[in-house]
Amino acid sequence: PEQLADEIKKYIPDFKINYNVDPMRQAIADSWPNHLDDTAARENWGWSPDYDLEAMTKDMIEKLKIKLIGELGNR
């Protein structure tokens, strides 16, 4: 969450994140690997991700602004 919050702060400097950890869900997440090796997909299929965290955040913020402007216009 902290990495995502840091990216969001580039667009919304006062952004703050608050959350409560659900121990059962956290236990599931803790069982996942920290990194995924996509080497085979890159080599065999020529795959590459469309988004990294920075690009995803930029796209998300832009789309949310459009959505909010539309919702405000419909009031």
mmCIF file of the N, C-alpha and C atoms, coordinates in Angstrom:
data_MODEL
# 
_entry.id   MODEL 
# 
loop_
_atom_site.group_PDB 
_atom_site.id 
_atom_site.type_symbol 
_atom_site.label_atom_id 
_atom_site.label_alt_id 
_atom_site.label_comp_id 
_atom_site.label_asym_id 
_atom_site.label_entity_id 
_atom_site.label_seq_id 
_atom_site.pdbx_PDB_ins_code 
_atom_site.Cartn_x 
_atom_site.Cartn_y 
_atom_site.Cartn_z 
_atom_site.occupancy 
_atom_site.B_iso_or_equiv 
_atom_site.pdbx_formal_charge 
_atom_site.auth_seq_id 
_atom_site.auth_comp_id 
_atom_site.auth_asym_id 
_atom_site.auth_atom_id 
_atom_site.pdbx_PDB_model_num 
ATOM 1   N N  . PRO A 1 1  ? 0.803   -1.215  0.000   1.00 0.00 ? 1  PRO A N  1 
ATOM 2   C CA . PRO A 1 1  ? 0.000   0.000   0.000   1.00 0.00 ? 1  PRO A CA 1 
ATOM 3   C C  . PRO A 1 1  ? 0.848   1.283   0.000   1.00 0.00 ? 1  PRO A C  1 
ATOM 4   N N  . GLU A 1 2  ? 2.005   1.231   0.648   1.00 0.00 ? 2  GLU A N  1 
ATOM 5   C CA . GLU A 1 2  ? 2.817   2.436   0.745   1.00 0.00 ? 2  GLU A CA 1 
ATOM 6   C C  . GLU A 1 2  ? 3.355   2.865   -0.615  1.00 0.00 ? 2  GLU A C  1 
ATOM 7   N N  . GLN A 1 3  ? 3.744   1.900   -1.447  1.00 0.00 ? 3  GLN A N  1 
ATOM 8   C CA . GLN A 1 3  ? 4.252   2.250   -2.779  1.00 0.00 ? 3  GLN A CA 1 
ATOM 9   C C  . GLN A 1 3  ? 3.155   2.905   -3.612  1.00 0.00 ? 3  GLN A C  1 
ATOM 10  N N  . LEU A 1 4  ? 1.960   2.366   -3.549  1.00 0.00 ? 4  LEU A N  1 
ATOM 11  C CA . LEU A 1 4  ? 0.836   2.943   -4.284  1.00 0.00 ? 4  LEU A CA 1 
ATOM 12  C C  . LEU A 1 4  ? 0.512   4.332   -3.743  1.00 0.00 ? 4  LEU A C  1 
ATOM 13  N N  . ALA A 1 5  ? 0.506   4.481   -2.439  1.00 0.00 ? 5  ALA A N  1 
ATOM 14  C CA . ALA A 1 5  ? 0.230   5.788   -1.832  1.00 0.00 ? 5  ALA A CA 1 
ATOM 15  C C  . ALA A 1 5  ? 1.263   6.816   -2.282  1.00 0.00 ? 5  ALA A C  1 
ATOM 16  N N  . ASP A 1 6  ? 2.525   6.421   -2.353  1.00 0.00 ? 6  ASP A N  1 
ATOM 17  C CA . ASP A 1 6  ? 3.573   7.342   -2.805  1.00 0.00 ? 6  ASP A CA 1 
ATOM 18  C C  . ASP A 1 6  ? 3.335   7.795   -4.239  1.00 0.00 ? 6  ASP A C  1 
ATOM 19  N N  . GLU A 1 7  ? 2.892   6.887   -5.097  1.00 0.00 ? 7  GLU A N  1 
ATOM 20  C CA . GLU A 1 7  ? 2.595   7.256   -6.488  1.00 0.00 ? 7  GLU A CA 1 
ATOM 21  C C  . GLU A 1 7  ? 1.397   8.196   -6.556  1.00 0.00 ? 7  GLU A C  1 
ATOM 22  N N  . ILE A 1 8  ? 0.362   7.914   -5.778  1.00 0.00 ? 8  ILE A N  1 
ATOM 23  C CA . ILE A 1 8  ? -0.832  8.767   -5.767  1.00 0.00 ? 8  ILE A CA 1 
ATOM 24  C C  . ILE A 1 8  ? -0.478  10.170  -5.290  1.00 0.00 ? 8  ILE A C  1 
ATOM 25  N N  . LYS A 1 9  ? 0.442   10.272  -4.331  1.00 0.00 ? 9  LYS A N  1 
ATOM 26  C CA . LYS A 1 9  ? 0.842   11.580  -3.794  1.00 0.00 ? 9  LYS A CA 1 
ATOM 27  C C  . LYS A 1 9  ? 1.497   12.461  -4.851  1.00 0.00 ? 9  LYS A C  1 
ATOM 28  N N  . LYS A 1 10 ? 1.988   11.884  -5.927  1.00 0.00 ? 10 LYS A N  1 
ATOM 29  C CA . LYS A 1 10 ? 2.538   12.692  -7.017  1.00 0.00 ? 10 LYS A CA 1 
ATOM 30  C C  . LYS A 1 10 ? 1.439   13.530  -7.669  1.00 0.00 ? 10 LYS A C  1 
ATOM 31  N N  . TYR A 1 11 ? 0.200   13.053  -7.602  1.00 0.00 ? 11 TYR A N  1 
ATOM 32  C CA . TYR A 1 11 ? -0.943  13.737  -8.200  1.00 0.00 ? 11 TYR A CA 1 
ATOM 33  C C  . TYR A 1 11 ? -1.808  14.431  -7.155  1.00 0.00 ? 11 TYR A C  1 
ATOM 34  N N  . ILE A 1 12 ? -1.854  13.841  -5.969  1.00 0.00 ? 12 ILE A N  1 
ATOM 35  C CA . ILE A 1 12 ? -2.675  14.372  -4.876  1.00 0.00 ? 12 ILE A CA 1 
ATOM 36  C C  . ILE A 1 12 ? -1.768  14.444  -3.643  1.00 0.00 ? 12 ILE A C  1 
ATOM 37  N N  . PRO A 1 13 ? -1.004  15.546  -3.511  1.00 0.00 ? 13 PRO A N  1 
ATOM 38  C CA . PRO A 1 13 ? 0.014   15.623  -2.454  1.00 0.00 ? 13 PRO A CA 1 
ATOM 39  C C  . PRO A 1 13 ? -0.498  15.375  -1.039  1.00 0.00 ? 13 PRO A C  1 
ATOM 40  N N  . ASP A 1 14 ? -1.734  15.734  -0.753  1.00 0.00 ? 14 ASP A N  1 
ATOM 41  C CA . ASP A 1 14 ? -2.276  15.553  0.601   1.00 0.00 ? 14 ASP A CA 1 
ATOM 42  C C  . ASP A 1 14 ? -2.892  14.175  0.824   1.00 0.00 ? 14 ASP A C  1 
ATOM 43  N N  . PHE A 1 15 ? -2.770  13.272  -0.159  1.00 0.00 ? 15 PHE A N  1 
ATOM 44  C CA . PHE A 1 15 ? -3.375  11.946  -0.054  1.00 0.00 ? 15 PHE A CA 1 
ATOM 45  C C  . PHE A 1 15 ? -2.852  11.208  1.173   1.00 0.00 ? 15 PHE A C  1 
ATOM 46  N N  . LYS A 1 16 ? -3.760  10.615  1.900   1.00 0.00 ? 16 LYS A N  1 
ATOM 47  C CA . LYS A 1 16 ? -3.408  9.775   3.053   1.00 0.00 ? 16 LYS A CA 1 
ATOM 48  C C  . LYS A 1 16 ? -4.139  8.451   2.903   1.00 0.00 ? 16 LYS A C  1 
ATOM 49  N N  . ILE A 1 17 ? -3.496  7.398   3.302   1.00 0.00 ? 17 ILE A N  1 
ATOM 50  C CA . ILE A 1 17 ? -4.104  6.075   3.210   1.00 0.00 ? 17 ILE A CA 1 
ATOM 51  C C  . ILE A 1 17 ? -4.283  5.522   4.620   1.00 0.00 ? 17 ILE A C  1 
ATOM 52  N N  . ASN A 1 18 ? -5.454  5.013   4.879   1.00 0.00 ? 18 ASN A N  1 
ATOM 53  C CA . ASN A 1 18 ? -5.764  4.365   6.152   1.00 0.00 ? 18 ASN A CA 1 
ATOM 54  C C  . ASN A 1 18 ? -6.440  3.043   5.845   1.00 0.00 ? 18 ASN A C  1 
ATOM 55  N N  . TYR A 1 19 ? -6.046  2.018   6.534   1.00 0.00 ? 19 TYR A N  1 
ATOM 56  C CA . TYR A 1 19 ? -6.675  0.722   6.328   1.00 0.00 ? 19 TYR A CA 1 
ATOM 57  C C  . TYR A 1 19 ? -6.481  -0.138  7.566   1.00 0.00 ? 19 TYR A C  1 
ATOM 58  N N  . ASN A 1 20 ? -7.358  -1.090  7.715   1.00 0.00 ? 20 ASN A N  1 
ATOM 59  C CA . ASN A 1 20 ? -7.259  -2.077  8.781   1.00 0.00 ? 20 ASN A CA 1 
ATOM 60  C C  . ASN A 1 20 ? -6.925  -3.410  8.140   1.00 0.00 ? 20 ASN A C  1 
ATOM 61  N N  . VAL A 1 21 ? -5.942  -4.071  8.693   1.00 0.00 ? 21 VAL A N  1 
ATOM 62  C CA . VAL A 1 21 ? -5.519  -5.363  8.160   1.00 0.00 ? 21 VAL A CA 1 
ATOM 63  C C  . VAL A 1 21 ? -6.451  -6.450  8.682   1.00 0.00 ? 21 VAL A C  1 
ATOM 64  N N  . ASP A 1 22 ? -6.998  -7.236  7.770   1.00 0.00 ? 22 ASP A N  1 
ATOM 65  C CA . ASP A 1 22 ? -7.788  -8.411  8.122   1.00 0.00 ? 22 ASP A CA 1 
ATOM 66  C C  . ASP A 1 22 ? -6.790  -9.558  8.267   1.00 0.00 ? 22 ASP A C  1 
ATOM 67  N N  . PRO A 1 23 ? -6.598  -10.086 9.480   1.00 0.00 ? 23 PRO A N  1 
ATOM 68  C CA . PRO A 1 23 ? -5.569  -11.107 9.697   1.00 0.00 ? 23 PRO A CA 1 
ATOM 69  C C  . PRO A 1 23 ? -5.707  -12.333 8.793   1.00 0.00 ? 23 PRO A C  1 
ATOM 70  N N  . MET A 1 24 ? -6.923  -12.753 8.511   1.00 0.00 ? 24 MET A N  1 
ATOM 71  C CA . MET A 1 24 ? -7.109  -13.933 7.670   1.00 0.00 ? 24 MET A CA 1 
ATOM 72  C C  . MET A 1 24 ? -6.674  -13.638 6.228   1.00 0.00 ? 24 MET A C  1 
ATOM 73  N N  . ARG A 1 25 ? -7.082  -12.506 5.706   1.00 0.00 ? 25 ARG A N  1 
ATOM 74  C CA . ARG A 1 25 ? -6.680  -12.145 4.336   1.00 0.00 ? 25 ARG A CA 1 
ATOM 75  C C  . ARG A 1 25 ? -5.182  -11.865 4.268   1.00 0.00 ? 25 ARG A C  1 
ATOM 76  N N  . GLN A 1 26 ? -4.649  -11.259 5.312   1.00 0.00 ? 26 GLN A N  1 
ATOM 77  C CA . GLN A 1 26 ? -3.219  -10.973 5.330   1.00 0.00 ? 26 GLN A CA 1 
ATOM 78  C C  . GLN A 1 26 ? -2.409  -12.260 5.338   1.00 0.00 ? 26 GLN A C  1 
ATOM 79  N N  . ALA A 1 27 ? -2.891  -13.270 6.038   1.00 0.00 ? 27 ALA A N  1 
ATOM 80  C CA . ALA A 1 27 ? -2.201  -14.565 6.053   1.00 0.00 ? 27 ALA A CA 1 
ATOM 81  C C  . ALA A 1 27 ? -2.151  -15.162 4.650   1.00 0.00 ? 27 ALA A C  1 
ATOM 82  N N  . ILE A 1 28 ? -3.223  -15.007 3.897   1.00 0.00 ? 28 ILE A N  1 
ATOM 83  C CA . ILE A 1 28 ? -3.239  -15.494 2.511   1.00 0.00 ? 28 ILE A CA 1 
ATOM 84  C C  . ILE A 1 28 ? -2.222  -14.716 1.687   1.00 0.00 ? 28 ILE A C  1 
ATOM 85  N N  . ALA A 1 29 ? -2.251  -13.395 1.801   1.00 0.00 ? 29 ALA A N  1 
ATOM 86  C CA . ALA A 1 29 ? -1.316  -12.562 1.034   1.00 0.00 ? 29 ALA A CA 1 
ATOM 87  C C  . ALA A 1 29 ? 0.129   -12.856 1.422   1.00 0.00 ? 29 ALA A C  1 
ATOM 88  N N  . ASP A 1 30 ? 0.374   -13.111 2.693   1.00 0.00 ? 30 ASP A N  1 
ATOM 89  C CA . ASP A 1 30 ? 1.736   -13.415 3.144   1.00 0.00 ? 30 ASP A CA 1 
ATOM 90  C C  . ASP A 1 30 ? 2.255   -14.725 2.568   1.00 0.00 ? 30 ASP A C  1 
ATOM 91  N N  . SER A 1 31 ? 1.359   -15.604 2.138   1.00 0.00 ? 31 SER A N  1 
ATOM 92  C CA . SER A 1 31 ? 1.790   -16.886 1.568   1.00 0.00 ? 31 SER A CA 1 
ATOM 93  C C  . SER A 1 31 ? 2.204   -16.747 0.103   1.00 0.00 ? 31 SER A C  1 
ATOM 94  N N  . TRP A 1 32 ? 1.902   -15.614 -0.521  1.00 0.00 ? 32 TRP A N  1 
ATOM 95  C CA . TRP A 1 32 ? 2.252   -15.395 -1.922  1.00 0.00 ? 32 TRP A CA 1 
ATOM 96  C C  . TRP A 1 32 ? 3.726   -15.021 -2.041  1.00 0.00 ? 32 TRP A C  1 
ATOM 97  N N  . PRO A 1 33 ? 4.326   -15.289 -3.190  1.00 0.00 ? 33 PRO A N  1 
ATOM 98  C CA . PRO A 1 33 ? 5.725   -14.876 -3.383  1.00 0.00 ? 33 PRO A CA 1 
ATOM 99  C C  . PRO A 1 33 ? 5.820   -13.350 -3.471  1.00 0.00 ? 33 PRO A C  1 
ATOM 100 N N  . ASN A 1 34 ? 6.981   -12.819 -3.110  1.00 0.00 ? 34 ASN A N  1 
ATOM 101 C CA . ASN A 1 34 ? 7.187   -11.373 -3.188  1.00 0.00 ? 34 ASN A CA 1 
ATOM 102 C C  . ASN A 1 34 ? 7.336   -10.888 -4.627  1.00 0.00 ? 34 ASN A C  1 
ATOM 103 N N  . HIS A 1 35 ? 7.835   -11.754 -5.488  1.00 0.00 ? 35 HIS A N  1 
ATOM 104 C CA . HIS A 1 35 ? 8.060   -11.388 -6.885  1.00 0.00 ? 35 HIS A CA 1 
ATOM 105 C C  . HIS A 1 35 ? 7.628   -12.536 -7.784  1.00 0.00 ? 35 HIS A C  1 
ATOM 106 N N  . LEU A 1 36 ? 7.193   -12.194 -8.982  1.00 0.00 ? 36 LEU A N  1 
ATOM 107 C CA . LEU A 1 36 ? 6.867   -13.200 -9.988  1.00 0.00 ? 36 LEU A CA 1 
ATOM 108 C C  . LEU A 1 36 ? 7.928   -13.122 -11.074 1.00 0.00 ? 36 LEU A C  1 
ATOM 109 N N  . ASP A 1 37 ? 8.414   -14.256 -11.513 1.00 0.00 ? 37 ASP A N  1 
ATOM 110 C CA . ASP A 1 37 ? 9.415   -14.300 -12.571 1.00 0.00 ? 37 ASP A CA 1 
ATOM 111 C C  . ASP A 1 37 ? 8.697   -14.448 -13.905 1.00 0.00 ? 37 ASP A C  1 
ATOM 112 N N  . ASP A 1 38 ? 8.732   -13.386 -14.691 1.00 0.00 ? 38 ASP A N  1 
ATOM 113 C CA . ASP A 1 38 ? 8.051   -13.407 -15.982 1.00 0.00 ? 38 ASP A CA 1 
ATOM 114 C C  . ASP A 1 38 ? 9.021   -13.635 -17.143 1.00 0.00 ? 38 ASP A C  1 
ATOM 115 N N  . THR A 1 39 ? 10.215  -14.116 -16.835 1.00 0.00 ? 39 THR A N  1 
ATOM 116 C CA . THR A 1 39 ? 11.244  -14.320 -17.858 1.00 0.00 ? 39 THR A CA 1 
ATOM 117 C C  . THR A 1 39 ? 10.761  -15.227 -18.982 1.00 0.00 ? 39 THR A C  1 
ATOM 118 N N  . ALA A 1 40 ? 10.149  -16.354 -18.646 1.00 0.00 ? 40 ALA A N  1 
ATOM 119 C CA . ALA A 1 40 ? 9.699   -17.301 -19.676 1.00 0.00 ? 40 ALA A CA 1 
ATOM 120 C C  . ALA A 1 40 ? 8.652   -16.656 -20.581 1.00 0.00 ? 40 ALA A C  1 
ATOM 121 N N  . ALA A 1 41 ? 7.731   -15.907 -20.021 1.00 0.00 ? 41 ALA A N  1 
ATOM 122 C CA . ALA A 1 41 ? 6.702   -15.245 -20.833 1.00 0.00 ? 41 ALA A CA 1 
ATOM 123 C C  . ALA A 1 41 ? 7.330   -14.207 -21.758 1.00 0.00 ? 41 ALA A C  1 
ATOM 124 N N  . ARG A 1 42 ? 8.317   -13.500 -21.263 1.00 0.00 ? 42 ARG A N  1 
ATOM 125 C CA . ARG A 1 42 ? 8.998   -12.501 -22.099 1.00 0.00 ? 42 ARG A CA 1 
ATOM 126 C C  . ARG A 1 42 ? 9.764   -13.179 -23.235 1.00 0.00 ? 42 ARG A C  1 
ATOM 127 N N  . GLU A 1 43 ? 10.482  -14.245 -22.883 1.00 0.00 ? 43 GLU A N  1 
ATOM 128 C CA . GLU A 1 43 ? 11.317  -14.928 -23.882 1.00 0.00 ? 43 GLU A CA 1 
ATOM 129 C C  . GLU A 1 43 ? 10.491  -15.740 -24.877 1.00 0.00 ? 43 GLU A C  1 
ATOM 130 N N  . ASN A 1 44 ? 9.511   -16.488 -24.392 1.00 0.00 ? 44 ASN A N  1 
ATOM 131 C CA . ASN A 1 44 ? 8.754   -17.397 -25.257 1.00 0.00 ? 44 ASN A CA 1 
ATOM 132 C C  . ASN A 1 44 ? 7.645   -16.710 -26.051 1.00 0.00 ? 44 ASN A C  1 
ATOM 133 N N  . TRP A 1 45 ? 7.015   -15.722 -25.456 1.00 0.00 ? 45 TRP A N  1 
ATOM 134 C CA . TRP A 1 45 ? 5.868   -15.094 -26.099 1.00 0.00 ? 45 TRP A CA 1 
ATOM 135 C C  . TRP A 1 45 ? 6.124   -13.653 -26.517 1.00 0.00 ? 45 TRP A C  1 
ATOM 136 N N  . GLY A 1 46 ? 7.260   -13.103 -26.116 1.00 0.00 ? 46 GLY A N  1 
ATOM 137 C CA . GLY A 1 46 ? 7.513   -11.691 -26.381 1.00 0.00 ? 46 GLY A CA 1 
ATOM 138 C C  . GLY A 1 46 ? 6.626   -10.783 -25.539 1.00 0.00 ? 46 GLY A C  1 
ATOM 139 N N  . TRP A 1 47 ? 6.160   -11.316 -24.422 1.00 0.00 ? 47 TRP A N  1 
ATOM 140 C CA . TRP A 1 47 ? 5.248   -10.573 -23.551 1.00 0.00 ? 47 TRP A CA 1 
ATOM 141 C C  . TRP A 1 47 ? 5.999   -9.482  -22.799 1.00 0.00 ? 47 TRP A C  1 
ATOM 142 N N  . SER A 1 48 ? 5.310   -8.393  -22.574 1.00 0.00 ? 48 SER A N  1 
ATOM 143 C CA . SER A 1 48 ? 5.792   -7.365  -21.655 1.00 0.00 ? 48 SER A CA 1 
ATOM 144 C C  . SER A 1 48 ? 4.565   -6.692  -21.046 1.00 0.00 ? 48 SER A C  1 
ATOM 145 N N  . PRO A 1 49 ? 4.685   -6.238  -19.820 1.00 0.00 ? 49 PRO A N  1 
ATOM 146 C CA . PRO A 1 49 ? 3.519   -5.633  -19.171 1.00 0.00 ? 49 PRO A CA 1 
ATOM 147 C C  . PRO A 1 49 ? 3.143   -4.314  -19.830 1.00 0.00 ? 49 PRO A C  1 
ATOM 148 N N  . ASP A 1 50 ? 1.853   -4.030  -19.875 1.00 0.00 ? 50 ASP A N  1 
ATOM 149 C CA . ASP A 1 50 ? 1.374   -2.757  -20.402 1.00 0.00 ? 50 ASP A CA 1 
ATOM 150 C C  . ASP A 1 50 ? 1.548   -1.642  -19.375 1.00 0.00 ? 50 ASP A C  1 
ATOM 151 N N  . TYR A 1 51 ? 1.503   -1.994  -18.104 1.00 0.00 ? 51 TYR A N  1 
ATOM 152 C CA . TYR A 1 51 ? 1.548   -1.013  -17.033 1.00 0.00 ? 51 TYR A CA 1 
ATOM 153 C C  . TYR A 1 51 ? 2.614   -1.374  -16.013 1.00 0.00 ? 51 TYR A C  1 
ATOM 154 N N  . ASP A 1 52 ? 3.280   -0.346  -15.508 1.00 0.00 ? 52 ASP A N  1 
ATOM 155 C CA . ASP A 1 52 ? 4.022   -0.482  -14.271 1.00 0.00 ? 52 ASP A CA 1 
ATOM 156 C C  . ASP A 1 52 ? 3.242   0.348   -13.247 1.00 0.00 ? 52 ASP A C  1 
ATOM 157 N N  . LEU A 1 53 ? 3.722   0.419   -12.031 1.00 0.00 ? 53 LEU A N  1 
ATOM 158 C CA . LEU A 1 53 ? 2.967   1.117   -10.987 1.00 0.00 ? 53 LEU A CA 1 
ATOM 159 C C  . LEU A 1 53 ? 2.756   2.589   -11.344 1.00 0.00 ? 53 LEU A C  1 
ATOM 160 N N  . GLU A 1 54 ? 3.787   3.227   -11.878 1.00 0.00 ? 54 GLU A N  1 
ATOM 161 C CA . GLU A 1 54 ? 3.682   4.642   -12.231 1.00 0.00 ? 54 GLU A CA 1 
ATOM 162 C C  . GLU A 1 54 ? 2.636   4.871   -13.326 1.00 0.00 ? 54 GLU A C  1 
ATOM 163 N N  . ALA A 1 55 ? 2.674   4.073   -14.385 1.00 0.00 ? 55 ALA A N  1 
ATOM 164 C CA . ALA A 1 55 ? 1.721   4.224   -15.490 1.00 0.00 ? 55 ALA A CA 1 
ATOM 165 C C  . ALA A 1 55 ? 0.301   3.872   -15.046 1.00 0.00 ? 55 ALA A C  1 
ATOM 166 N N  . MET A 1 56 ? 0.166   2.831   -14.223 1.00 0.00 ? 56 MET A N  1 
ATOM 167 C CA . MET A 1 56 ? -1.156  2.436   -13.741 1.00 0.00 ? 56 MET A CA 1 
ATOM 168 C C  . MET A 1 56 ? -1.779  3.553   -12.907 1.00 0.00 ? 56 MET A C  1 
ATOM 169 N N  . THR A 1 57 ? -0.962  4.151   -12.028 1.00 0.00 ? 57 THR A N  1 
ATOM 170 C CA . THR A 1 57 ? -1.473  5.211   -11.165 1.00 0.00 ? 57 THR A CA 1 
ATOM 171 C C  . THR A 1 57 ? -1.894  6.423   -11.988 1.00 0.00 ? 57 THR A C  1 
ATOM 172 N N  . LYS A 1 58 ? -1.078  6.809   -12.952 1.00 0.00 ? 58 LYS A N  1 
ATOM 173 C CA . LYS A 1 58 ? -1.397  7.946   -13.819 1.00 0.00 ? 58 LYS A CA 1 
ATOM 174 C C  . LYS A 1 58 ? -2.719  7.697   -14.548 1.00 0.00 ? 58 LYS A C  1 
ATOM 175 N N  . ASP A 1 59 ? -2.872  6.518   -15.120 1.00 0.00 ? 59 ASP A N  1 
ATOM 176 C CA . ASP A 1 59 ? -4.097  6.169   -15.841 1.00 0.00 ? 59 ASP A CA 1 
ATOM 177 C C  . ASP A 1 59 ? -5.303  6.164   -14.906 1.00 0.00 ? 59 ASP A C  1 
ATOM 178 N N  . MET A 1 60 ? -5.135  5.603   -13.723 1.00 0.00 ? 60 MET A N  1 
ATOM 179 C CA . MET A 1 60 ? -6.221  5.529   -12.748 1.00 0.00 ? 60 MET A CA 1 
ATOM 180 C C  . MET A 1 60 ? -6.674  6.932   -12.334 1.00 0.00 ? 60 MET A C  1 
ATOM 181 N N  . ILE A 1 61 ? -5.718  7.811   -12.049 1.00 0.00 ? 61 ILE A N  1 
ATOM 182 C CA . ILE A 1 61 ? -6.057  9.173   -11.628 1.00 0.00 ? 61 ILE A CA 1 
ATOM 183 C C  . ILE A 1 61 ? -6.790  9.903   -12.755 1.00 0.00 ? 61 ILE A C  1 
ATOM 184 N N  . GLU A 1 62 ? -6.298  9.772   -13.980 1.00 0.00 ? 62 GLU A N  1 
ATOM 185 C CA . GLU A 1 62 ? -6.951  10.428  -15.122 1.00 0.00 ? 62 GLU A CA 1 
ATOM 186 C C  . GLU A 1 62 ? -8.386  9.933   -15.299 1.00 0.00 ? 62 GLU A C  1 
ATOM 187 N N  . LYS A 1 63 ? -8.589  8.632   -15.211 1.00 0.00 ? 63 LYS A N  1 
ATOM 188 C CA . LYS A 1 63 ? -9.937  8.070   -15.385 1.00 0.00 ? 63 LYS A CA 1 
ATOM 189 C C  . LYS A 1 63 ? -10.867 8.463   -14.237 1.00 0.00 ? 63 LYS A C  1 
ATOM 190 N N  . LEU A 1 64 ? -10.338 8.502   -13.024 1.00 0.00 ? 64 LEU A N  1 
ATOM 191 C CA . LEU A 1 64 ? -11.164 8.916   -11.884 1.00 0.00 ? 64 LEU A CA 1 
ATOM 192 C C  . LEU A 1 64 ? -11.571 10.379  -12.000 1.00 0.00 ? 64 LEU A C  1 
ATOM 193 N N  . LYS A 1 65 ? -10.666 11.235  -12.479 1.00 0.00 ? 65 LYS A N  1 
ATOM 194 C CA . LYS A 1 65 ? -11.018 12.645  -12.677 1.00 0.00 ? 65 LYS A CA 1 
ATOM 195 C C  . LYS A 1 65 ? -12.162 12.775  -13.676 1.00 0.00 ? 65 LYS A C  1 
ATOM 196 N N  . ILE A 1 66 ? -12.068 12.056  -14.785 1.00 0.00 ? 66 ILE A N  1 
ATOM 197 C CA . ILE A 1 66 ? -13.122 12.091  -15.801 1.00 0.00 ? 66 ILE A CA 1 
ATOM 198 C C  . ILE A 1 66 ? -14.446 11.610  -15.209 1.00 0.00 ? 66 ILE A C  1 
ATOM 199 N N  . LYS A 1 67 ? -14.388 10.529  -14.444 1.00 0.00 ? 67 LYS A N  1 
ATOM 200 C CA . LYS A 1 67 ? -15.597 9.974   -13.825 1.00 0.00 ? 67 LYS A CA 1 
ATOM 201 C C  . LYS A 1 67 ? -16.207 10.971  -12.839 1.00 0.00 ? 67 LYS A C  1 
ATOM 202 N N  . LEU A 1 68 ? -15.375 11.568  -12.004 1.00 0.00 ? 68 LEU A N  1 
ATOM 203 C CA . LEU A 1 68 ? -15.890 12.518  -11.015 1.00 0.00 ? 68 LEU A CA 1 
ATOM 204 C C  . LEU A 1 68 ? -16.461 13.763  -11.673 1.00 0.00 ? 68 LEU A C  1 
ATOM 205 N N  . ILE A 1 69 ? -15.801 14.257  -12.708 1.00 0.00 ? 69 ILE A N  1 
ATOM 206 C CA . ILE A 1 69 ? -16.319 15.423  -13.422 1.00 0.00 ? 69 ILE A CA 1 
ATOM 207 C C  . ILE A 1 69 ? -17.682 15.093  -14.031 1.00 0.00 ? 69 ILE A C  1 
ATOM 208 N N  . GLY A 1 70 ? -17.810 13.905  -14.606 1.00 0.00 ? 70 GLY A N  1 
ATOM 209 C CA . GLY A 1 70 ? -19.089 13.475  -15.172 1.00 0.00 ? 70 GLY A CA 1 
ATOM 210 C C  . GLY A 1 70 ? -20.172 13.370  -14.120 1.00 0.00 ? 70 GLY A C  1 
ATOM 211 N N  . GLU A 1 71 ? -19.823 12.830  -12.958 1.00 0.00 ? 71 GLU A N  1 
ATOM 212 C CA . GLU A 1 71 ? -20.809 12.695  -11.887 1.00 0.00 ? 71 GLU A CA 1 
ATOM 213 C C  . GLU A 1 71 ? -21.231 14.058  -11.357 1.00 0.00 ? 71 GLU A C  1 
ATOM 214 N N  . LEU A 1 72 ? -20.290 14.982  -11.248 1.00 0.00 ? 72 LEU A N  1 
ATOM 215 C CA . LEU A 1 72 ? -20.634 16.323  -10.767 1.00 0.00 ? 72 LEU A CA 1 
ATOM 216 C C  . LEU A 1 72 ? -21.514 17.053  -11.775 1.00 0.00 ? 72 LEU A C  1 
ATOM 217 N N  . GLY A 1 73 ? -21.286 16.789  -13.061 1.00 0.00 ? 73 GLY A N  1 
ATOM 218 C CA . GLY A 1 73 ? -22.088 17.420  -14.101 1.00 0.00 ? 73 GLY A CA 1 
ATOM 219 C C  . GLY A 1 73 ? -23.510 16.897  -14.162 1.00 0.00 ? 73 GLY A C  1 
ATOM 220 N N  . ASN A 1 74 ? -23.740 15.725  -13.609 1.00 0.00 ? 74 ASN A N  1 
ATOM 221 C CA . ASN A 1 74 ? -25.074 15.111  -13.637 1.00 0.00 ? 74 ASN A CA 1 
ATOM 222 C C  . ASN A 1 74 ? -25.907 15.464  -12.413 1.00 0.00 ? 74 ASN A C  1 
ATOM 223 N N  . ARG A 1 75 ? -25.426 16.341  -11.593 1.00 0.00 ? 75 ARG A N  1 
ATOM 224 C CA . ARG A 1 75 ? -26.182 16.707  -10.382 1.00 0.00 ? 75 ARG A CA 1 
ATOM 225 C C  . ARG A 1 75 ? -27.140 17.817  -10.640 1.00 0.00 ? 75 ARG A C  1 
# 
